[in-house]
DNA sequence: CGGACACTTGAATTCAGTCAATTCGCGTGG
DNA sequence: CCACGCGAATTGACTGAATTCAAGTGTCCG
């Protein structure tokens, strides 16, 4: 756990102005509700790239909303490898368990500077008691995460390396687009070839080979902390072979 | 949808006597509660091996508890392949969505004769209103399913074919054991090599090769609708390389 | 006993991993 | 501004794992 100290009040984002509000636990809540829920926020803080929000096996007595930045959720294996389960963006709700005494079964690491909003076990319980809508939203979030995991599982199990890469990138691009980014431009992309490789279950060397191929084919250029889509249609077609 | 007609009252299992009660949506409910919830059951029926409970893209206005039998959840791909997401046993809760107008994103097929208990959209809503414990259980079920999906994703992404097979089989054996089966005996196993292969993302030919290898190494014998564990310790060690 | 389906095996091929050596991009400090 | 150093990206040669295609054999069930 390497959270930086809680931000002073004047630097905190109010829920009404939070950019993640449309994607987060509070989706569908009105301004009135947002204002009342805000009292149950425990802390806002920054966490630098490379640091853990929490590690597999820990039992953080809180859940977190990622307000801004990139984070990865992953599992580590006995042989030193890791499987990246998902890439989290603004609005993603991380670390929730009904029973907070149960350890988390995956780690979360910041890939860029992240702004985090914390809710303690106690406050979450009170929020859930206070509003049936929040329970509904929670179940809905779980459903979406489960569906995403099923989709991931399917293309990792069945697709070729090239399709996996295309699918993985498209997924991220769509998420970014939903958050208002122009994906026809060159975009900051704080994942290395190795990170992408660990997400789709191939080696970084092979990832590189295919990345070169995709670049030379004029489809997508992804390296050195940047991604530039060269032909969205082709990229999309590659990914869509799967479903 | 190939559900057989609803069973006549005298052939229906009461919730108190249902073998799946400890694993299902009603876990932690007392006998009193079970009795009152029973009124919200819509139908019990059988479904034969090879038939669908529901197909990807359908919008069944119900959720189902698998009381008995083997079923698989899977996604189909454009290229004719499929990814088996999970194998379901007695007590597993299938097809639930908060919003039943949303199509399911995977199919469920019976692999042996299955006894199914149906709950309609309307009755589920009333049950959830009636008891906070059921909401809690629902969230808990979702959490467990999500954790299982993460685990599956991890070993499919990172393990060798031999480890994948070992892990897959151990998982099933542990589930069976929790349901009271003696896994040191020869066990009915209604999955073909091809089914297992589709679950772990390899071809049936390769599955067969590794299966022969495992058998000759005196670890496990899995073919022709049977599985016989020859050396649980070795099988377990193979699987445990992953985590 | 015959047919269907599952399982098995071999040979050739392809895809992806391993190892090792450069090269590239970028930030740091002289 | 340039040299240096570091991590990331790239490349080649080789190895190994898994797929493909094709031809069996085995097992179950009617």
PDB file of C-alpha atoms in Angstrom, chain A residues 75-79 81-85 96-99 105-106 135-136 138-140 142-143 146-147 149-154 156-158 197-198 201 240-243, chain B residues 75-79 81-85 96-99 105-106 135-136 138-140 142-143 146-147 149-154 156-158 197-198 201 240-243:
ATOM      1  CA  UNK A  75      -2.709 -11.945 -10.723  1.00  0.00           C
ATOM      2  CA  UNK A  76       0.819 -13.155 -10.069  1.00  0.00           C
ATOM      3  CA  UNK A  77       1.870 -16.743 -10.626  1.00  0.00           C
ATOM      4  CA  UNK A  78       4.302 -19.066  -8.882  1.00  0.00           C
ATOM      5  CA  UNK A  79       6.604 -19.088 -11.939  1.00  0.00           C
ATOM      6  CA  UNK A  81       4.612 -14.610 -14.689  1.00  0.00           C
ATOM      7  CA  UNK A  82       1.496 -12.552 -14.291  1.00  0.00           C
ATOM      8  CA  UNK A  83      -1.876 -12.296 -15.966  1.00  0.00           C
ATOM      9  CA  UNK A  84      -3.246  -8.810 -16.365  1.00  0.00           C
ATOM     10  CA  UNK A  85      -7.000  -9.166 -15.841  1.00  0.00           C
ATOM     11  CA  UNK A  96     -15.036  -4.183  -3.386  1.00  0.00           C
ATOM     12  CA  UNK A  97     -15.927  -7.369  -1.526  1.00  0.00           C
ATOM     13  CA  UNK A  98     -19.138  -7.971   0.373  1.00  0.00           C
ATOM     14  CA  UNK A  99     -17.040  -9.299   3.217  1.00  0.00           C
ATOM     15  CA  UNK A 105      -7.425 -12.222  -5.142  1.00  0.00           C
ATOM     16  CA  UNK A 106      -5.666  -9.786  -7.470  1.00  0.00           C
ATOM     17  CA  UNK A 135     -27.141  -1.782  -4.318  1.00  0.00           C
ATOM     18  CA  UNK A 136     -28.585  -2.014  -7.804  1.00  0.00           C
ATOM     19  CA  UNK A 138     -23.216  -2.423  -7.386  1.00  0.00           C
ATOM     20  CA  UNK A 139     -24.848  -5.534  -8.815  1.00  0.00           C
ATOM     21  CA  UNK A 140     -24.809  -3.906 -12.226  1.00  0.00           C
ATOM     22  CA  UNK A 142     -20.389  -6.720 -10.985  1.00  0.00           C
ATOM     23  CA  UNK A 143     -22.384  -7.954 -13.960  1.00  0.00           C
ATOM     24  CA  UNK A 146     -18.123 -10.474 -15.142  1.00  0.00           C
ATOM     25  CA  UNK A 147     -19.225 -10.061 -18.759  1.00  0.00           C
ATOM     26  CA  UNK A 149     -14.036 -11.201 -17.964  1.00  0.00           C
ATOM     27  CA  UNK A 150     -15.992 -13.774 -19.986  1.00  0.00           C
ATOM     28  CA  UNK A 151     -15.211 -11.904 -23.188  1.00  0.00           C
ATOM     29  CA  UNK A 152     -11.547 -11.659 -22.283  1.00  0.00           C
ATOM     30  CA  UNK A 153     -11.425 -15.350 -21.446  1.00  0.00           C
ATOM     31  CA  UNK A 154     -12.987 -16.215 -24.783  1.00  0.00           C
ATOM     32  CA  UNK A 156      -7.547 -15.334 -24.981  1.00  0.00           C
ATOM     33  CA  UNK A 157      -8.599 -18.947 -25.249  1.00  0.00           C
ATOM     34  CA  UNK A 158      -9.491 -18.950 -28.922  1.00  0.00           C
ATOM     35  CA  UNK A 197       1.798  -9.321 -23.662  1.00  0.00           C
ATOM     36  CA  UNK A 198       0.985 -10.176 -20.034  1.00  0.00           C
ATOM     37  CA  UNK A 201      -0.942 -14.363 -22.605  1.00  0.00           C
ATOM     38  CA  UNK A 240     -14.106  -8.825 -34.935  1.00  0.00           C
ATOM     39  CA  UNK A 241     -12.962 -12.122 -36.417  1.00  0.00           C
ATOM     40  CA  UNK A 242     -13.419 -13.466 -32.916  1.00  0.00           C
ATOM     41  CA  UNK A 243     -17.097 -12.814 -32.310  1.00  0.00           C
TER      42      UNK A 243
ATOM     43  CA  UNK B  75     -19.541 -18.539 -25.894  1.00  0.00           C
ATOM     44  CA  UNK B  76     -19.547 -19.276 -29.611  1.00  0.00           C
ATOM     45  CA  UNK B  77     -17.214 -17.564 -32.057  1.00  0.00           C
ATOM     46  CA  UNK B  78     -17.528 -16.441 -35.639  1.00  0.00           C
ATOM     47  CA  UNK B  79     -14.995 -19.053 -36.790  1.00  0.00           C
ATOM     48  CA  UNK B  81     -14.969 -22.425 -32.295  1.00  0.00           C
ATOM     49  CA  UNK B  82     -16.312 -22.016 -28.795  1.00  0.00           C
ATOM     50  CA  UNK B  83     -14.929 -21.165 -25.387  1.00  0.00           C
ATOM     51  CA  UNK B  84     -16.407 -23.088 -22.495  1.00  0.00           C
ATOM     52  CA  UNK B  85     -16.568 -20.598 -19.636  1.00  0.00           C
ATOM     53  CA  UNK B  96     -29.540 -14.066 -13.828  1.00  0.00           C
ATOM     54  CA  UNK B  97     -29.382 -10.463 -15.034  1.00  0.00           C
ATOM     55  CA  UNK B  98     -30.568  -7.441 -13.081  1.00  0.00           C
ATOM     56  CA  UNK B  99     -32.349  -6.305 -16.209  1.00  0.00           C
ATOM     57  CA  UNK B 105     -23.980 -13.233 -23.508  1.00  0.00           C
ATOM     58  CA  UNK B 106     -23.352 -16.979 -23.264  1.00  0.00           C
ATOM     59  CA  UNK B 135     -29.678  -9.800  -2.191  1.00  0.00           C
ATOM     60  CA  UNK B 136     -26.584 -10.479  -0.164  1.00  0.00           C
ATOM     61  CA  UNK B 138     -26.862 -12.835  -5.004  1.00  0.00           C
ATOM     62  CA  UNK B 139     -23.956 -10.435  -4.692  1.00  0.00           C
ATOM     63  CA  UNK B 140     -21.935 -13.177  -3.072  1.00  0.00           C
ATOM     64  CA  UNK B 142     -21.611 -12.960  -8.450  1.00  0.00           C
ATOM     65  CA  UNK B 143     -18.385 -12.393  -6.551  1.00  0.00           C
ATOM     66  CA  UNK B 146     -16.162 -13.424 -11.018  1.00  0.00           C
ATOM     67  CA  UNK B 147     -13.285 -14.803  -8.939  1.00  0.00           C
ATOM     68  CA  UNK B 149     -13.503 -16.384 -14.074  1.00  0.00           C
ATOM     69  CA  UNK B 150     -10.374 -14.462 -13.068  1.00  0.00           C
ATOM     70  CA  UNK B 151      -8.682 -17.685 -12.029  1.00  0.00           C
ATOM     71  CA  UNK B 152      -9.679 -19.404 -15.246  1.00  0.00           C
ATOM     72  CA  UNK B 153      -8.432 -16.467 -17.288  1.00  0.00           C
ATOM     73  CA  UNK B 154      -5.112 -16.550 -15.489  1.00  0.00           C
ATOM     74  CA  UNK B 156      -5.560 -20.180 -19.614  1.00  0.00           C
ATOM     75  CA  UNK B 157      -3.361 -17.203 -20.348  1.00  0.00           C
ATOM     76  CA  UNK B 158      -0.230 -18.418 -18.612  1.00  0.00           C
ATOM     77  CA  UNK B 197     -10.108 -28.806 -25.084  1.00  0.00           C
ATOM     78  CA  UNK B 198     -12.699 -26.085 -25.738  1.00  0.00           C
ATOM     79  CA  UNK B 201      -8.224 -23.276 -25.363  1.00  0.00           C
ATOM     80  CA  UNK B 240      -0.439 -25.906  -8.363  1.00  0.00           C
ATOM     81  CA  UNK B 241       2.538 -24.830 -10.473  1.00  0.00           C
ATOM     82  CA  UNK B 242       0.283 -22.045 -11.619  1.00  0.00           C
ATOM     83  CA  UNK B 243      -0.533 -20.301  -8.347  1.00  0.00           C
TER      84      UNK B 243
END
